[in-house]
């Protein structure tokens, strides 16, 4: 039994603590972690999800569901690429395409080799390349007494990342981010399928594209169309075959494909440009492995890094991402860059400068196209935290797409209504069966919340048509409204 004096002190102490306990309970419930388990039930059976979210004002976790599980990041991988480029290349960086010679100009003759040094500029247009070559004409050159040398030594090995899907390689979003990159290494054709049933589809290639396209596609009746498959097969020297069958189409339509042999493609374009400029050469075309030296005649520069990053992030540009990925490796290791070196360089730069810990993560490319990438939501969340904390120097938040406004989430169904529209900025990541988001929202109290959503293995089976995203829209809408209200 307590004595009266002890009992009196106990009740006084308890009475003092009760308001503090009540205050503490209220504070914790105000910033309670969102339970995403019931929300995940909105996803189709078989889908996997990992969620990580953190209130950057309070420092508390807003949600975490299997945040350490590895998933395919898809194009959210570009967050790492953008951050590494900002930290290592800096805002002054520009890609350069240079015209050089190891000889000299005498009268109307260039006595020596003409060297075109490519740097992997993902934004190089054919018109810019023509203007670069036209500087020779402006200096009166009509004859090159030497060879035409294409210096592509900045990159080595394959121009595609490990784990890229083979049957996507002819698609423009999979165009090779090679050292020589003209118009995104992508070309267009015009398809005429308006003939009678049983006839071949006609394919017209614009004259500026040095490729060959052959049609083996037959026009079939509506009854047969459901059994058709329309494919493209690439062969050596940029020759393509369209195969299969297609329902009759009343109007012509366009298709775009990725260049496969970038060296021969660039060579043909440059030869045609020189001919149009009235400049001939009497040597050979050479593509050496070693970097070439010479006197600089002219330089074509890309837009500066901040503008390239904005395009990359807003529109999920794979060419820019993987060009930067290998360029970082080239300057970091001071040697011709492979995709493997790119992964090592990005990882090293981020771990040294941001304290992001990748652990057993795999970084196979800069774009997120590779099926070998493995990243956890918690690792991606570390990158987002660093970006938000240091954005006064990085200025990367402005590159994220804005819900309902621009970029890849301008029309995302789950984010186009209040209070999420214009209030969520996020990098998307999509592959077959993959629907990811990584970014920020401002909650109802005006606090910034960083979040990562990785959804892999998403399939609605026989419903893979216009209704395929309905479960995803419900899932995302509930998740981000909960984070907003939390």
PDB file of C-alpha atoms in Angstrom, residues 6-151:
ATOM      1  CA  UNK A   6       3.501   8.961  -1.939  1.00  0.00           C
ATOM      2  CA  UNK A   7      -0.023   8.620  -3.327  1.00  0.00           C
ATOM      3  CA  UNK A   8      -0.383  12.408  -3.372  1.00  0.00           C
ATOM      4  CA  UNK A   9       2.897  12.895  -5.236  1.00  0.00           C
ATOM      5  CA  UNK A  10       1.963  10.107  -7.726  1.00  0.00           C
ATOM      6  CA  UNK A  11      -1.341  11.726  -8.667  1.00  0.00           C
ATOM      7  CA  UNK A  12       0.254  15.156  -8.981  1.00  0.00           C
ATOM      8  CA  UNK A  13       2.972  13.717 -11.262  1.00  0.00           C
ATOM      9  CA  UNK A  14       0.359  11.841 -13.321  1.00  0.00           C
ATOM     10  CA  UNK A  15      -1.769  14.964 -13.635  1.00  0.00           C
ATOM     11  CA  UNK A  16       1.320  16.826 -14.911  1.00  0.00           C
ATOM     12  CA  UNK A  17       2.135  14.144 -17.502  1.00  0.00           C
ATOM     13  CA  UNK A  18      -1.343  13.624 -18.930  1.00  0.00           C
ATOM     14  CA  UNK A  19      -1.388  16.837 -21.032  1.00  0.00           C
ATOM     15  CA  UNK A  20       2.079  15.983 -22.371  1.00  0.00           C
ATOM     16  CA  UNK A  21       1.030  12.426 -23.251  1.00  0.00           C
ATOM     17  CA  UNK A  22      -2.102  13.748 -24.936  1.00  0.00           C
ATOM     18  CA  UNK A  23      -0.024  16.319 -26.845  1.00  0.00           C
ATOM     19  CA  UNK A  24       2.466  13.651 -27.890  1.00  0.00           C
ATOM     20  CA  UNK A  25      -0.299  11.306 -29.104  1.00  0.00           C
ATOM     21  CA  UNK A  26      -1.914  14.090 -31.121  1.00  0.00           C
ATOM     22  CA  UNK A  27       1.425  15.010 -32.709  1.00  0.00           C
ATOM     23  CA  UNK A  28       2.119  11.415 -33.763  1.00  0.00           C
ATOM     24  CA  UNK A  29      -1.352  10.913 -35.247  1.00  0.00           C
ATOM     25  CA  UNK A  30      -1.009  14.184 -37.150  1.00  0.00           C
ATOM     26  CA  UNK A  31       2.070  12.819 -38.918  1.00  0.00           C
ATOM     27  CA  UNK A  32       1.085   9.157 -38.948  1.00  0.00           C
ATOM     28  CA  UNK A  33       2.486   6.911 -41.670  1.00  0.00           C
ATOM     29  CA  UNK A  34      -0.087   6.234 -44.350  1.00  0.00           C
ATOM     30  CA  UNK A  35      -1.123   2.584 -44.377  1.00  0.00           C
ATOM     31  CA  UNK A  36      -0.817   1.726 -48.059  1.00  0.00           C
ATOM     32  CA  UNK A  37      -1.715  -1.945 -47.667  1.00  0.00           C
ATOM     33  CA  UNK A  38      -5.431  -1.495 -48.441  1.00  0.00           C
ATOM     34  CA  UNK A  39      -4.592   0.943 -51.259  1.00  0.00           C
ATOM     35  CA  UNK A  40      -2.392  -1.632 -52.966  1.00  0.00           C
ATOM     36  CA  UNK A  41      -5.421  -3.913 -53.184  1.00  0.00           C
ATOM     37  CA  UNK A  42      -6.600  -1.674 -56.019  1.00  0.00           C
ATOM     38  CA  UNK A  43      -3.860  -3.080 -58.249  1.00  0.00           C
ATOM     39  CA  UNK A  44      -4.576  -6.121 -60.445  1.00  0.00           C
ATOM     40  CA  UNK A  45      -3.783  -9.532 -59.012  1.00  0.00           C
ATOM     41  CA  UNK A  46      -0.149 -10.422 -59.622  1.00  0.00           C
ATOM     42  CA  UNK A  47       1.189  -6.865 -59.544  1.00  0.00           C
ATOM     43  CA  UNK A  48       3.976  -5.949 -57.120  1.00  0.00           C
ATOM     44  CA  UNK A  49       4.395  -2.558 -55.491  1.00  0.00           C
ATOM     45  CA  UNK A  50       6.906  -0.805 -53.260  1.00  0.00           C
ATOM     46  CA  UNK A  51       6.215   2.614 -51.762  1.00  0.00           C
ATOM     47  CA  UNK A  52       8.454   5.056 -49.923  1.00  0.00           C
ATOM     48  CA  UNK A  53       7.483   8.583 -48.883  1.00  0.00           C
ATOM     49  CA  UNK A  54       8.959  11.078 -46.460  1.00  0.00           C
ATOM     50  CA  UNK A  55       7.803  14.413 -45.102  1.00  0.00           C
ATOM     51  CA  UNK A  56      10.816  16.617 -45.753  1.00  0.00           C
ATOM     52  CA  UNK A  57       9.729  19.232 -43.188  1.00  0.00           C
ATOM     53  CA  UNK A  58       9.187  16.933 -40.200  1.00  0.00           C
ATOM     54  CA  UNK A  59      11.698  14.312 -41.335  1.00  0.00           C
ATOM     55  CA  UNK A  60       9.165  11.564 -40.652  1.00  0.00           C
ATOM     56  CA  UNK A  61       8.238   8.686 -42.911  1.00  0.00           C
ATOM     57  CA  UNK A  62       4.897   9.320 -44.595  1.00  0.00           C
ATOM     58  CA  UNK A  63       4.633   5.812 -46.063  1.00  0.00           C
ATOM     59  CA  UNK A  64       6.819   2.768 -46.488  1.00  0.00           C
ATOM     60  CA  UNK A  65       5.786  -0.518 -47.981  1.00  0.00           C
ATOM     61  CA  UNK A  66       8.588  -2.963 -48.841  1.00  0.00           C
ATOM     62  CA  UNK A  67      10.810   0.033 -49.516  1.00  0.00           C
ATOM     63  CA  UNK A  68      14.010  -2.036 -49.639  1.00  0.00           C
ATOM     64  CA  UNK A  69      12.762  -4.478 -52.298  1.00  0.00           C
ATOM     65  CA  UNK A  70      14.497  -4.194 -55.678  1.00  0.00           C
ATOM     66  CA  UNK A  71      12.302  -3.239 -58.621  1.00  0.00           C
ATOM     67  CA  UNK A  72      12.688  -2.104 -62.227  1.00  0.00           C
ATOM     68  CA  UNK A  73      12.968   1.700 -62.021  1.00  0.00           C
ATOM     69  CA  UNK A  74      12.265   2.284 -65.737  1.00  0.00           C
ATOM     70  CA  UNK A  75      12.657   5.990 -66.593  1.00  0.00           C
ATOM     71  CA  UNK A  76      12.778   7.128 -62.959  1.00  0.00           C
ATOM     72  CA  UNK A  77      16.422   6.054 -63.458  1.00  0.00           C
ATOM     73  CA  UNK A  78      16.842   9.429 -65.154  1.00  0.00           C
ATOM     74  CA  UNK A  79      16.717  11.052 -61.687  1.00  0.00           C
ATOM     75  CA  UNK A  80      20.132   9.495 -60.932  1.00  0.00           C
ATOM     76  CA  UNK A  81      21.457  10.489 -64.363  1.00  0.00           C
ATOM     77  CA  UNK A  82      20.307  14.097 -63.973  1.00  0.00           C
ATOM     78  CA  UNK A  83      21.791  14.404 -60.494  1.00  0.00           C
ATOM     79  CA  UNK A  84      25.148  12.887 -61.506  1.00  0.00           C
ATOM     80  CA  UNK A  85      25.340  15.151 -64.568  1.00  0.00           C
ATOM     81  CA  UNK A  86      24.642  18.249 -62.474  1.00  0.00           C
ATOM     82  CA  UNK A  87      27.248  17.338 -59.896  1.00  0.00           C
ATOM     83  CA  UNK A  88      29.986  16.240 -62.300  1.00  0.00           C
ATOM     84  CA  UNK A  89      29.531  17.923 -65.687  1.00  0.00           C
ATOM     85  CA  UNK A  90      28.158  21.227 -64.271  1.00  0.00           C
ATOM     86  CA  UNK A  91      25.813  23.702 -65.958  1.00  0.00           C
ATOM     87  CA  UNK A  92      28.466  24.940 -68.384  1.00  0.00           C
ATOM     88  CA  UNK A  93      28.729  21.606 -70.165  1.00  0.00           C
ATOM     89  CA  UNK A  94      27.791  21.415 -73.860  1.00  0.00           C
ATOM     90  CA  UNK A  95      28.231  18.623 -76.388  1.00  0.00           C
ATOM     91  CA  UNK A  96      30.522  19.653 -79.249  1.00  0.00           C
ATOM     92  CA  UNK A  97      30.674  18.442 -82.836  1.00  0.00           C
ATOM     93  CA  UNK A  98      33.890  19.701 -84.389  1.00  0.00           C
ATOM     94  CA  UNK A  99      35.351  20.072 -87.848  1.00  0.00           C
ATOM     95  CA  UNK A 100      39.139  19.620 -87.906  1.00  0.00           C
ATOM     96  CA  UNK A 101      41.952  19.028 -90.345  1.00  0.00           C
ATOM     97  CA  UNK A 102      45.474  17.666 -90.080  1.00  0.00           C
ATOM     98  CA  UNK A 103      46.405  19.746 -93.135  1.00  0.00           C
ATOM     99  CA  UNK A 104      45.770  23.297 -94.245  1.00  0.00           C
ATOM    100  CA  UNK A 105      43.633  25.280 -96.660  1.00  0.00           C
ATOM    101  CA  UNK A 106      45.412  26.565 -99.756  1.00  0.00           C
ATOM    102  CA  UNK A 107      43.188  28.419-102.191  1.00  0.00           C
ATOM    103  CA  UNK A 108      40.122  26.279-102.879  1.00  0.00           C
ATOM    104  CA  UNK A 109      41.760  23.068-101.675  1.00  0.00           C
ATOM    105  CA  UNK A 110      41.997  21.507 -98.244  1.00  0.00           C
ATOM    106  CA  UNK A 111      45.330  19.705 -98.366  1.00  0.00           C
ATOM    107  CA  UNK A 112      44.865  17.060 -95.698  1.00  0.00           C
ATOM    108  CA  UNK A 113      42.164  14.965 -94.129  1.00  0.00           C
ATOM    109  CA  UNK A 114      38.805  16.360 -93.072  1.00  0.00           C
ATOM    110  CA  UNK A 115      38.015  15.150 -89.561  1.00  0.00           C
ATOM    111  CA  UNK A 116      34.529  15.320 -88.088  1.00  0.00           C
ATOM    112  CA  UNK A 117      34.751  14.731 -84.347  1.00  0.00           C
ATOM    113  CA  UNK A 118      31.500  13.542 -82.804  1.00  0.00           C
ATOM    114  CA  UNK A 119      30.785  13.688 -79.063  1.00  0.00           C
ATOM    115  CA  UNK A 120      27.463  11.871 -78.809  1.00  0.00           C
ATOM    116  CA  UNK A 121      25.379  15.065 -78.996  1.00  0.00           C
ATOM    117  CA  UNK A 122      21.815  13.698 -78.643  1.00  0.00           C
ATOM    118  CA  UNK A 123      20.309  16.940 -79.904  1.00  0.00           C
ATOM    119  CA  UNK A 124      22.339  17.300 -83.121  1.00  0.00           C
ATOM    120  CA  UNK A 125      20.092  18.058 -86.094  1.00  0.00           C
ATOM    121  CA  UNK A 126      20.985  17.366 -89.734  1.00  0.00           C
ATOM    122  CA  UNK A 127      20.610  21.091 -90.493  1.00  0.00           C
ATOM    123  CA  UNK A 128      23.239  21.925 -87.875  1.00  0.00           C
ATOM    124  CA  UNK A 129      25.610  19.358 -89.338  1.00  0.00           C
ATOM    125  CA  UNK A 130      25.062  20.836 -92.813  1.00  0.00           C
ATOM    126  CA  UNK A 131      25.852  24.330 -91.518  1.00  0.00           C
ATOM    127  CA  UNK A 132      29.011  22.990 -89.896  1.00  0.00           C
ATOM    128  CA  UNK A 133      30.193  21.524 -93.210  1.00  0.00           C
ATOM    129  CA  UNK A 134      29.132  24.700 -95.001  1.00  0.00           C
ATOM    130  CA  UNK A 135      31.881  26.602 -93.164  1.00  0.00           C
ATOM    131  CA  UNK A 136      34.295  24.905 -95.578  1.00  0.00           C
ATOM    132  CA  UNK A 137      32.383  26.320 -98.524  1.00  0.00           C
ATOM    133  CA  UNK A 138      32.429  29.774 -96.952  1.00  0.00           C
ATOM    134  CA  UNK A 139      36.208  29.520 -96.827  1.00  0.00           C
ATOM    135  CA  UNK A 140      36.269  28.721-100.528  1.00  0.00           C
ATOM    136  CA  UNK A 141      37.027  24.991-100.269  1.00  0.00           C
ATOM    137  CA  UNK A 142      35.741  22.878-103.153  1.00  0.00           C
ATOM    138  CA  UNK A 143      38.283  20.029-103.041  1.00  0.00           C
ATOM    139  CA  UNK A 144      39.630  17.917-100.181  1.00  0.00           C
ATOM    140  CA  UNK A 145      42.955  16.282-100.965  1.00  0.00           C
ATOM    141  CA  UNK A 146      42.610  13.623 -98.331  1.00  0.00           C
ATOM    142  CA  UNK A 147      40.207  11.302 -96.582  1.00  0.00           C
ATOM    143  CA  UNK A 148      36.947  11.865 -94.758  1.00  0.00           C
ATOM    144  CA  UNK A 149      37.486  10.772 -91.151  1.00  0.00           C
ATOM    145  CA  UNK A 150      34.636  10.277 -88.695  1.00  0.00           C
ATOM    146  CA  UNK A 151      35.977  10.344 -85.142  1.00  0.00           C
TER     147      UNK A 151
END
